[in-house]
Amino acid sequence: MPSRAVVSARQELLAYDCDGLTLARHQPRLVVLPETTDQVAAVVRLCHQQGVPFVARGSGTGLSGGAVAETEALVIVTSRMRQVLALDLVNRRITVQPGVINSWVTRAVAGDGFYYAPDPSSQVACSIGGNVAENSGGVHCLKYGVTSNHVLELEVVLPDGSVTILGSALDETPELDLRGAFIGSEGTLGIATAITLRLLRAPQSVAVLLADFTGMEAAGEAVRRVTAAGMLPAGMEMMDRLTIEAVNDYFGVDEYPRDAAALLLIELDGQEREVAAAVELATQLCHEAGARTVRQATDEQERALLWKGRKSAISALGRRFPSYYLQDGVVPRSALPRVLAAIEALSASHGLPVANVFHAGDGNLHPLILYSSQEPGIQERVQALGAAILRLCVDAGGSITGEHGVGADKRCYLDWMYGPDDLATMKLVRLAFDPHGLANPGKIFPTPRSCGESARRRSADEALAHLPVF
């Protein structure tokens, strides 16, 4: 590997001391930036031989601390692996290296009438490799699914440095779905070096509705009514007043009604007559739920303008507030109104503002806790509020994460959802790929060191010790 691919200078290593979660920082001692599968395999093989832990990192836009070396470990960054390796439009497939940026995939095939569906808000910066590691979603995951629904095949460097293929170019195969096990494993099972993605045909017609409400509860009711009517929008996103104000200030123009307490963006796509009927019904349902106005955009430029605010919401809030802590809980759609009200109450009781911007269609909340890092003791208060919100989501029948992963940030909450036997089984899968525990050590699972001792965690470790590794 050339010397330019090795980063060891302290000031340059600062770029790798955190990912999108800036609450905790850990500067690595060494970073390498390979450009080929062979280089990745050679580095990982050397780590295996020397017993050196390693952490895979893409563009560093993750939001759970998963790409950070908390302990002594080599950071392997795939951001220079940015080639499109193969394009097969006849079979609607494209194969890319992990460092290819999400939005580049659609850009590469849009002229031929295709696109790549998963579209995280950070799609202009996040990489396909990182999307695979976190099983990322995005605005269109409501109708089209998350990353795992669009990955056909993976070339993977395993933790011993060997290279293997998971999945195949076919939609369905009879063998064990190790591809599915790898996607969302957050770098604990190896490093993907080539990824074959499914492409979709661009729809004939697309319309976006912007409905504004005087309360979040009314907006939540509109979500319930639309989904209860049997409609499946391509995307359904919600923003609260704090977010609306920040976005309008960010762009210097009131693109969204500034006095609205909540906004609902609904995208409908399909055949032209199908979309026209869906627009009429969704508009009616929003008004019945209490919408003041419903604006319709069918022109591509106008649609992009409406979505631009949603895609820029986190950046807009970041400009307005010194620091933020973004959480990622999931609740059933039917629980949205009461959960949003409970989050508002938690915000008041903890004395910290919370902005809500989220995937309303599938109940994937993204509450942003806003604060100033200069305030004494603020980190503990922020984390306590974040934990309370996640506890609320679990108690409502939801999850601690929808698309941001567990990483380091939420590992202490994993046993809220899973019992000792469940955790032990998950750890066995990890051991089957990485018996020495070198790949992204300390992430996902609660440990006494990171989370404190507990009877349940001890039980999980004891159960694991008595089970065979396959």
Short mmCIF file of C-alpha atoms in Angstrom, two decimals:
data_model
loop_
_atom_site.label_atom_id
_atom_site.label_comp_id
_atom_site.label_asym_id
_atom_site.label_seq_id
_atom_site.Cartn_x
_atom_site.Cartn_y
_atom_site.Cartn_z
CA MET A 1 0.00 0.00 0.00
CA PRO A 2 1.48 3.42 -0.95
CA SER A 3 2.61 5.77 1.79
CA ARG A 4 -0.09 8.30 0.83
CA ALA A 5 -2.65 5.73 1.97
CA VAL A 6 -1.40 5.82 5.57
CA VAL A 7 -2.40 8.62 7.97
CA SER A 8 -0.37 8.93 11.15
CA ALA A 9 0.08 12.67 11.76
CA ARG A 10 -1.85 13.77 14.83
CA GLN A 11 -3.45 16.80 13.19
CA GLU A 12 -4.67 14.67 10.26
CA LEU A 13 -6.05 11.98 12.56
CA LEU A 14 -8.40 14.56 14.08
CA ALA A 15 -10.64 14.06 11.03
CA TYR A 16 -11.37 10.52 12.24
CA ASP A 17 -12.01 11.09 15.96
CA CYS A 18 -15.81 10.89 15.59
CA ASP A 19 -18.54 10.22 13.07
CA GLY A 20 -21.79 12.18 12.78
CA LEU A 21 -22.29 11.62 16.51
CA THR A 22 -19.99 14.30 17.94
CA LEU A 23 -20.91 13.74 21.58
CA ALA A 24 -17.96 11.38 22.14
CA ARG A 25 -14.56 11.61 20.42
CA HIS A 26 -11.74 9.06 20.23
CA GLN A 27 -8.71 9.86 18.08
CA PRO A 28 -7.18 6.75 16.45
CA ARG A 29 -3.43 6.21 16.31
CA LEU A 30 -3.34 5.05 12.70
CA VAL A 31 -5.63 5.19 9.66
CA VAL A 32 -5.24 3.50 6.29
CA LEU A 33 -7.12 4.30 3.07
CA PRO A 34 -7.06 1.33 0.68
CA GLU A 35 -8.31 1.60 -2.90
CA THR A 36 -8.82 -2.04 -3.90
CA THR A 37 -10.16 -5.28 -2.49
CA ASP A 38 -6.65 -6.74 -2.49
CA GLN A 39 -5.36 -3.86 -0.37
CA VAL A 40 -8.23 -4.22 2.12
CA ALA A 41 -7.63 -7.97 2.33
CA ALA A 42 -3.89 -7.49 2.87
CA VAL A 43 -4.45 -5.02 5.72
CA VAL A 44 -7.10 -7.17 7.42
CA ARG A 45 -4.95 -10.30 7.01
CA LEU A 46 -2.07 -8.51 8.74
CA CYS A 47 -4.40 -7.42 11.56
CA HIS A 48 -5.51 -11.05 11.96
CA GLN A 49 -1.93 -12.31 12.08
CA GLN A 50 -0.86 -9.70 14.63
CA GLY A 51 -4.05 -9.74 16.69
CA VAL A 52 -4.75 -6.07 15.97
CA PRO A 53 -8.41 -4.91 16.14
CA PHE A 54 -9.71 -2.84 13.24
CA VAL A 55 -12.64 -0.51 12.59
CA ALA A 56 -14.13 -0.03 9.13
CA ARG A 57 -15.17 3.51 8.23
CA GLY A 58 -16.88 4.99 5.18
CA SER A 59 -17.72 8.67 4.83
CA GLY A 60 -18.07 9.15 8.59
CA THR A 61 -21.69 10.32 8.42
CA GLY A 62 -23.00 7.60 10.77
CA LEU A 63 -24.89 8.73 13.86
CA SER A 64 -24.24 6.02 16.43
CA GLY A 65 -20.46 6.16 16.98
CA GLY A 66 -20.07 2.89 15.07
CA ALA A 67 -17.12 4.00 12.93
CA VAL A 68 -15.01 5.28 15.84
CA ALA A 69 -12.04 3.47 17.40
CA GLU A 70 -12.84 3.70 21.12
CA THR A 71 -9.90 1.45 22.00
CA GLU A 72 -6.55 0.77 20.30
CA ALA A 73 -7.52 -0.24 16.77
CA LEU A 74 -6.56 0.39 13.16
CA VAL A 75 -9.14 2.43 11.25
CA ILE A 76 -9.66 1.19 7.68
CA VAL A 77 -11.33 3.92 5.61
CA THR A 78 -12.99 2.97 2.31
CA SER A 79 -13.67 6.52 1.09
CA ARG A 80 -11.13 6.19 -1.76
CA MET A 81 -12.88 3.11 -3.16
CA ARG A 82 -15.21 5.07 -5.45
CA GLN A 83 -15.42 3.15 -8.70
CA VAL A 84 -18.49 1.86 -10.50
CA LEU A 85 -17.33 -1.68 -11.27
CA ALA A 86 -20.16 -2.88 -13.52
CA LEU A 87 -23.44 -1.61 -14.95
CA ASP A 88 -26.11 -4.02 -16.20
CA LEU A 89 -29.22 -2.07 -17.13
CA VAL A 90 -30.83 -5.05 -18.86
CA ASN A 91 -31.00 -6.84 -15.51
CA ARG A 92 -31.31 -3.59 -13.53
CA ARG A 93 -28.08 -3.99 -11.57
CA ILE A 94 -25.05 -1.90 -10.75
CA THR A 95 -21.92 -2.96 -8.87
CA VAL A 96 -19.96 -0.32 -6.97
CA GLN A 97 -17.11 -0.04 -4.50
CA PRO A 98 -18.11 0.87 -0.92
CA GLY A 99 -16.88 4.46 -1.11
CA VAL A 100 -19.31 5.43 -3.87
CA ILE A 101 -21.64 8.14 -2.59
CA ASN A 102 -25.34 7.20 -2.39
CA SER A 103 -26.60 9.94 -4.73
CA TRP A 104 -23.95 9.08 -7.33
CA VAL A 105 -25.69 5.78 -8.04
CA THR A 106 -28.89 7.47 -9.22
CA ARG A 107 -26.85 10.09 -11.08
CA ALA A 108 -25.06 7.32 -13.00
CA VAL A 109 -28.30 5.75 -14.28
CA ALA A 110 -30.89 8.57 -14.27
CA GLY A 111 -30.32 9.33 -17.95
CA ASP A 112 -31.47 5.81 -18.79
CA GLY A 113 -34.64 6.11 -16.73
CA PHE A 114 -33.47 4.29 -13.58
CA TYR A 115 -32.75 5.23 -9.97
CA TYR A 116 -31.56 3.77 -6.65
CA ALA A 117 -34.36 3.89 -4.07
CA PRO A 118 -32.73 4.11 -0.58
CA ASP A 119 -32.11 7.80 0.02
CA PRO A 120 -30.91 8.83 3.51
CA SER A 121 -31.04 12.55 4.21
CA SER A 122 -27.25 12.51 4.00
CA GLN A 123 -27.33 10.88 0.54
CA VAL A 124 -25.07 13.54 -1.00
CA ALA A 125 -22.34 12.58 1.49
CA CYS A 126 -22.95 9.06 2.85
CA SER A 127 -21.37 6.06 1.12
CA ILE A 128 -22.92 2.82 -0.08
CA GLY A 129 -20.57 0.84 2.18
CA GLY A 130 -21.80 2.74 5.21
CA ASN A 131 -25.41 2.29 4.09
CA VAL A 132 -24.81 -1.48 3.97
CA ALA A 133 -23.20 -1.47 7.42
CA GLU A 134 -26.15 0.37 8.98
CA ASN A 135 -28.93 -0.95 6.71
CA SER A 136 -29.86 2.68 6.07
CA GLY A 137 -33.30 3.77 4.95
CA GLY A 138 -34.43 7.22 3.92
CA VAL A 139 -37.47 9.10 2.70
CA HIS A 140 -38.54 6.40 0.23
CA CYS A 141 -38.10 3.39 2.53
CA LEU A 142 -41.84 3.42 3.34
CA LYS A 143 -42.77 2.03 -0.08
CA TYR A 144 -39.50 0.67 -1.41
CA GLY A 145 -37.73 -0.66 1.66
CA VAL A 146 -34.31 -0.11 3.19
CA THR A 147 -30.82 -1.00 1.95
CA SER A 148 -31.25 -4.74 2.53
CA ASN A 149 -34.12 -4.75 0.02
CA HIS A 150 -31.84 -3.41 -2.71
CA VAL A 151 -28.55 -5.27 -2.24
CA LEU A 152 -28.19 -8.44 -4.30
CA GLU A 153 -24.58 -9.47 -3.78
CA LEU A 154 -21.62 -8.50 -1.62
CA GLU A 155 -17.92 -9.10 -2.00
CA VAL A 156 -16.67 -9.18 1.59
CA VAL A 157 -13.27 -9.27 3.26
CA LEU A 158 -13.77 -11.42 6.35
CA PRO A 159 -11.97 -10.68 9.64
CA ASP A 160 -9.22 -13.24 8.83
CA GLY A 161 -8.42 -11.44 5.55
CA SER A 162 -10.07 -13.96 3.24
CA VAL A 163 -12.43 -12.75 0.51
CA THR A 164 -15.86 -14.27 -0.09
CA ILE A 165 -19.13 -13.58 -1.90
CA LEU A 166 -22.42 -13.29 -0.01
CA GLY A 167 -25.70 -13.45 -1.92
CA SER A 168 -25.87 -13.59 -5.71
CA ALA A 169 -27.00 -11.56 -8.70
CA LEU A 170 -30.36 -13.37 -8.54
CA ASP A 171 -33.28 -11.96 -6.55
CA GLU A 172 -33.91 -15.26 -4.75
CA THR A 173 -31.43 -18.05 -3.96
CA PRO A 174 -31.88 -21.27 -1.97
CA GLU A 175 -28.80 -21.02 0.24
CA LEU A 176 -28.54 -19.54 3.74
CA ASP A 177 -29.00 -15.77 3.56
CA LEU A 178 -25.61 -14.64 4.83
CA ARG A 179 -26.03 -11.50 2.74
CA GLY A 180 -28.96 -10.54 4.98
CA ALA A 181 -26.94 -11.31 8.10
CA PHE A 182 -24.09 -9.09 6.93
CA ILE A 183 -26.22 -6.05 6.02
CA GLY A 184 -26.75 -3.99 9.15
CA SER A 185 -23.96 -5.76 11.09
CA GLU A 186 -22.17 -2.40 11.56
CA GLY A 187 -18.71 -3.58 10.56
CA THR A 188 -18.59 -6.46 13.05
CA LEU A 189 -18.58 -9.25 10.45
CA GLY A 190 -16.12 -7.87 7.90
CA ILE A 191 -15.76 -5.17 5.24
CA ALA A 192 -17.77 -5.05 2.01
CA THR A 193 -15.52 -4.18 -0.94
CA ALA A 194 -17.95 -4.58 -3.88
CA ILE A 195 -21.72 -4.21 -3.69
CA THR A 196 -24.26 -5.16 -6.36
CA LEU A 197 -27.40 -3.02 -6.08
CA ARG A 198 -30.88 -3.37 -7.53
CA LEU A 199 -32.04 -0.48 -9.72
CA LEU A 200 -35.65 0.62 -10.20
CA ARG A 201 -37.39 2.16 -13.18
CA ALA A 202 -38.35 5.80 -12.62
CA PRO A 203 -42.13 6.08 -12.11
CA GLN A 204 -44.32 7.57 -14.83
CA SER A 205 -45.82 10.18 -12.53
CA VAL A 206 -44.83 11.72 -9.19
CA ALA A 207 -46.66 14.23 -6.99
CA VAL A 208 -45.75 15.72 -3.62
CA LEU A 209 -48.29 17.11 -1.18
CA LEU A 210 -47.40 19.61 1.55
CA ALA A 211 -50.03 19.72 4.29
CA ASP A 212 -49.73 22.08 7.28
CA PHE A 213 -51.41 21.65 10.66
CA THR A 214 -51.99 23.58 13.87
CA GLY A 215 -50.78 20.65 15.99
CA MET A 216 -48.53 17.60 15.80
CA GLU A 217 -51.40 15.39 16.92
CA ALA A 218 -53.47 16.41 13.89
CA ALA A 219 -50.55 15.65 11.58
CA GLY A 220 -50.17 12.26 13.22
CA GLU A 221 -53.87 11.64 12.65
CA ALA A 222 -53.41 12.43 8.96
CA VAL A 223 -50.68 9.79 8.78
CA ARG A 224 -53.01 7.28 10.42
CA ARG A 225 -55.86 8.07 8.03
CA VAL A 226 -53.73 7.85 4.90
CA THR A 227 -52.25 4.48 5.83
CA ALA A 228 -55.59 3.16 7.13
CA ALA A 229 -57.12 3.95 3.72
CA GLY A 230 -54.78 1.38 2.17
CA MET A 231 -52.55 3.94 0.48
CA LEU A 232 -48.80 3.35 0.29
CA PRO A 233 -47.01 6.64 -0.42
CA ALA A 234 -43.44 6.55 -1.65
CA GLY A 235 -42.60 8.69 1.37
CA MET A 236 -44.36 10.45 4.24
CA GLU A 237 -42.30 12.87 6.35
CA MET A 238 -43.19 15.15 9.26
CA MET A 239 -41.57 18.28 10.71
CA ASP A 240 -42.47 20.31 13.80
CA ARG A 241 -42.51 24.09 14.26
CA LEU A 242 -38.95 24.35 15.54
CA THR A 243 -37.70 22.55 12.43
CA ILE A 244 -39.90 24.60 10.10
CA GLU A 245 -38.54 27.87 11.51
CA ALA A 246 -34.94 26.63 11.27
CA VAL A 247 -35.35 25.53 7.63
CA ASN A 248 -36.98 28.82 6.59
CA ASP A 249 -34.18 30.78 8.28
CA TYR A 250 -31.57 28.52 6.70
CA PHE A 251 -32.78 29.27 3.16
CA GLY A 252 -33.79 32.88 3.84
CA VAL A 253 -37.28 32.36 2.46
CA ASP A 254 -40.50 31.01 3.98
CA GLU A 255 -40.90 27.98 1.72
CA TYR A 256 -42.91 26.33 4.51
CA PRO A 257 -45.75 28.12 6.42
CA ARG A 258 -43.89 29.64 9.36
CA ASP A 259 -46.91 29.63 11.68
CA ALA A 260 -47.61 25.92 11.19
CA ALA A 261 -47.15 23.65 14.21
CA ALA A 262 -46.47 20.67 11.94
CA LEU A 263 -45.93 19.86 8.28
CA LEU A 264 -46.56 16.61 6.46
CA LEU A 265 -44.86 15.83 3.15
CA ILE A 266 -46.47 13.02 1.17
CA GLU A 267 -44.95 11.72 -2.06
CA LEU A 268 -47.14 9.61 -4.35
CA ASP A 269 -45.84 7.85 -7.43
CA GLY A 270 -46.92 5.35 -10.07
CA GLN A 271 -49.02 5.49 -13.24
CA GLU A 272 -50.50 8.88 -14.06
CA ARG A 273 -54.16 8.03 -13.36
CA GLU A 274 -53.19 6.14 -10.20
CA VAL A 275 -51.29 9.15 -8.85
CA ALA A 276 -54.12 11.55 -9.71
CA ALA A 277 -56.60 9.44 -7.73
CA ALA A 278 -54.17 9.08 -4.82
CA VAL A 279 -53.57 12.83 -4.68
CA GLU A 280 -57.30 13.49 -4.48
CA LEU A 281 -57.85 10.95 -1.70
CA ALA A 282 -54.77 11.98 0.35
CA THR A 283 -55.76 15.64 0.11
CA GLN A 284 -59.26 14.82 1.38
CA LEU A 285 -57.88 12.72 4.27
CA CYS A 286 -55.46 15.46 5.33
CA HIS A 287 -58.27 18.02 5.42
CA GLU A 288 -60.43 15.63 7.44
CA ALA A 289 -57.57 15.27 9.94
CA GLY A 290 -57.36 19.05 10.35
CA ALA A 291 -54.96 20.31 7.67
CA ARG A 292 -55.28 24.05 7.05
CA THR A 293 -53.96 23.89 3.50
CA VAL A 294 -52.65 21.17 1.18
CA ARG A 295 -50.23 22.28 -1.52
CA GLN A 296 -49.55 20.06 -4.53
CA ALA A 297 -46.33 19.90 -6.54
CA THR A 298 -46.04 17.83 -9.71
CA ASP A 299 -43.31 19.75 -11.51
CA GLU A 300 -39.88 18.18 -10.86
CA GLN A 301 -38.29 21.46 -9.81
CA GLU A 302 -41.10 22.30 -7.40
CA ARG A 303 -41.03 18.80 -5.90
CA ALA A 304 -37.30 19.06 -5.36
CA LEU A 305 -37.80 22.41 -3.62
CA LEU A 306 -40.29 20.93 -1.17
CA TRP A 307 -37.99 18.02 -0.39
CA LYS A 308 -34.92 20.25 -0.13
CA GLY A 309 -36.13 21.65 3.18
CA ARG A 310 -36.70 18.19 4.63
CA LYS A 311 -33.33 16.93 3.43
CA SER A 312 -31.62 20.00 4.89
CA ALA A 313 -33.49 20.03 8.20
CA ILE A 314 -30.65 18.70 10.34
CA SER A 315 -28.15 21.11 8.77
CA ALA A 316 -30.60 23.98 9.33
CA LEU A 317 -31.00 23.10 13.00
CA GLY A 318 -27.22 22.71 13.32
CA ARG A 319 -26.74 26.25 12.11
CA ARG A 320 -29.29 27.61 14.58
CA PHE A 321 -28.11 25.68 17.64
CA PRO A 322 -24.47 25.12 18.73
CA SER A 323 -24.84 21.35 19.22
CA TYR A 324 -27.40 18.61 18.75
CA TYR A 325 -27.84 14.96 19.63
CA LEU A 326 -29.88 13.05 17.06
CA GLN A 327 -31.79 9.99 18.19
CA ASP A 328 -33.45 7.29 16.09
CA GLY A 329 -36.31 5.45 17.75
CA VAL A 330 -39.23 3.65 16.10
CA VAL A 331 -42.84 3.40 17.25
CA PRO A 332 -46.02 1.95 15.72
CA ARG A 333 -47.80 4.53 13.55
CA SER A 334 -50.86 4.30 15.78
CA ALA A 335 -48.72 5.45 18.73
CA LEU A 336 -47.35 8.57 17.01
CA PRO A 337 -49.69 11.17 18.57
CA ARG A 338 -49.19 10.06 22.18
CA VAL A 339 -45.44 9.43 21.75
CA LEU A 340 -44.89 12.89 20.27
CA ALA A 341 -46.83 14.40 23.18
CA ALA A 342 -44.71 12.40 25.62
CA ILE A 343 -41.48 13.59 23.94
CA GLU A 344 -42.68 17.17 24.36
CA ALA A 345 -43.26 16.50 28.07
CA LEU A 346 -39.81 14.92 28.43
CA SER A 347 -38.26 17.93 26.70
CA ALA A 348 -39.89 20.25 29.24
CA SER A 349 -38.97 18.13 32.26
CA HIS A 350 -35.30 17.87 31.19
CA GLY A 351 -35.11 21.56 30.26
CA LEU A 352 -33.81 20.85 26.74
CA PRO A 353 -35.50 21.72 23.43
CA VAL A 354 -36.24 18.82 21.08
CA ALA A 355 -36.92 19.23 17.36
CA ASN A 356 -38.86 16.49 15.58
CA VAL A 357 -38.27 15.62 11.93
CA PHE A 358 -38.93 12.05 10.94
CA HIS A 359 -40.22 9.29 8.66
CA ALA A 360 -43.84 9.46 9.76
CA GLY A 361 -45.01 6.72 7.41
CA ASP A 362 -43.11 3.96 9.20
CA GLY A 363 -42.90 5.56 12.65
CA ASN A 364 -39.14 6.15 12.51
CA LEU A 365 -38.60 9.16 14.79
CA HIS A 366 -35.56 11.43 14.61
CA PRO A 367 -35.79 13.71 17.67
CA LEU A 368 -32.93 16.20 17.83
CA ILE A 369 -31.95 17.27 21.33
CA LEU A 370 -30.56 20.81 21.04
CA TYR A 371 -27.99 22.16 23.47
CA SER A 372 -24.77 24.11 23.99
CA SER A 373 -21.70 21.97 24.65
CA GLN A 374 -20.22 24.75 26.79
CA GLU A 375 -22.83 24.30 29.51
CA PRO A 376 -21.45 22.40 32.55
CA GLY A 377 -22.82 18.87 32.93
CA ILE A 378 -24.77 19.11 29.70
CA GLN A 379 -23.57 15.84 28.20
CA GLU A 380 -25.08 13.78 31.01
CA ARG A 381 -28.38 15.66 30.75
CA VAL A 382 -28.53 15.20 26.98
CA GLN A 383 -27.79 11.48 27.19
CA ALA A 384 -30.37 11.05 29.95
CA LEU A 385 -33.04 12.66 27.79
CA GLY A 386 -31.99 10.54 24.80
CA ALA A 387 -32.29 7.39 26.89
CA ALA A 388 -35.71 8.45 28.16
CA ILE A 389 -36.94 8.94 24.59
CA LEU A 390 -35.67 5.52 23.54
CA ARG A 391 -37.26 3.93 26.60
CA LEU A 392 -40.52 5.60 25.58
CA CYS A 393 -40.22 4.09 22.09
CA VAL A 394 -39.59 0.58 23.43
CA ASP A 395 -42.48 0.84 25.88
CA ALA A 396 -44.74 1.87 22.99
CA GLY A 397 -43.89 -1.39 21.20
CA GLY A 398 -41.10 0.04 19.06
CA SER A 399 -37.33 -0.11 18.75
CA ILE A 400 -34.22 1.79 19.84
CA THR A 401 -33.12 2.25 16.22
CA GLY A 402 -34.60 2.28 12.76
CA GLU A 403 -31.67 3.08 10.48
CA HIS A 404 -28.82 4.67 12.43
CA GLY A 405 -27.65 1.44 14.05
CA VAL A 406 -26.69 0.62 17.62
CA GLY A 407 -22.94 1.28 17.48
CA ALA A 408 -21.49 2.63 20.71
CA ASP A 409 -24.33 5.06 21.41
CA LYS A 410 -27.17 2.59 22.06
CA ARG A 411 -25.46 -0.64 23.08
CA CYS A 412 -26.43 -0.09 26.71
CA TYR A 413 -30.09 -0.18 25.70
CA LEU A 414 -30.04 -3.34 23.59
CA ASP A 415 -31.16 -5.54 26.49
CA TRP A 416 -34.31 -3.44 26.78
CA MET A 417 -35.41 -5.25 23.63
CA TYR A 418 -33.66 -8.64 23.82
CA GLY A 419 -33.31 -11.26 26.53
CA PRO A 420 -30.10 -13.12 27.45
CA ASP A 421 -30.75 -15.99 25.01
CA ASP A 422 -31.36 -13.56 22.15
CA LEU A 423 -28.15 -11.67 22.86
CA ALA A 424 -26.21 -14.91 23.18
CA THR A 425 -27.45 -16.09 19.80
CA MET A 426 -26.50 -12.80 18.16
CA LYS A 427 -23.03 -13.05 19.65
CA LEU A 428 -22.67 -16.57 18.26
CA VAL A 429 -23.33 -15.24 14.76
CA ARG A 430 -20.65 -12.64 15.31
CA LEU A 431 -18.20 -15.27 16.59
CA ALA A 432 -18.85 -17.46 13.55
CA PHE A 433 -17.53 -14.66 11.33
CA ASP A 434 -14.97 -13.25 13.77
CA PRO A 435 -13.90 -15.74 16.47
CA HIS A 436 -11.14 -13.43 17.75
CA GLY A 437 -13.36 -10.36 18.07
CA LEU A 438 -11.12 -8.09 15.99
CA ALA A 439 -13.77 -6.44 13.79
CA ASN A 440 -15.17 -3.24 15.33
CA PRO A 441 -14.69 -4.43 18.93
CA GLY A 442 -17.00 -3.28 21.70
CA LYS A 443 -19.84 -2.18 19.42
CA ILE A 444 -23.55 -3.14 19.45
CA PHE A 445 -23.61 -5.41 22.52
CA PRO A 446 -23.78 -4.15 26.13
CA THR A 447 -20.74 -5.00 28.21
CA PRO A 448 -19.89 -4.47 31.90
CA ARG A 449 -17.10 -2.12 30.90
CA SER A 450 -19.23 0.14 28.72
CA CYS A 451 -22.62 -0.13 30.43
CA GLY A 452 -22.04 -1.36 33.96
CA GLU A 453 -22.64 -4.80 35.41
CA SER A 454 -26.13 -6.24 35.41
CA ALA A 455 -27.58 -9.66 36.05
CA ARG A 456 -29.09 -9.86 32.59
CA ARG A 457 -25.79 -9.09 30.88
CA ARG A 458 -23.93 -11.63 33.00
CA SER A 459 -26.57 -14.19 32.11
CA ALA A 460 -26.09 -13.49 28.41
CA ASP A 461 -22.35 -14.05 28.69
CA GLU A 462 -22.83 -17.21 30.72
CA ALA A 463 -25.30 -18.59 28.19
CA LEU A 464 -22.85 -17.83 25.38
CA ALA A 465 -20.01 -19.63 27.12
CA HIS A 466 -21.92 -22.93 27.08
CA LEU A 467 -22.96 -22.82 23.43
CA PRO A 468 -20.81 -24.22 20.61
CA VAL A 469 -19.42 -21.95 17.89
CA PHE A 470 -20.35 -23.19 14.42
#
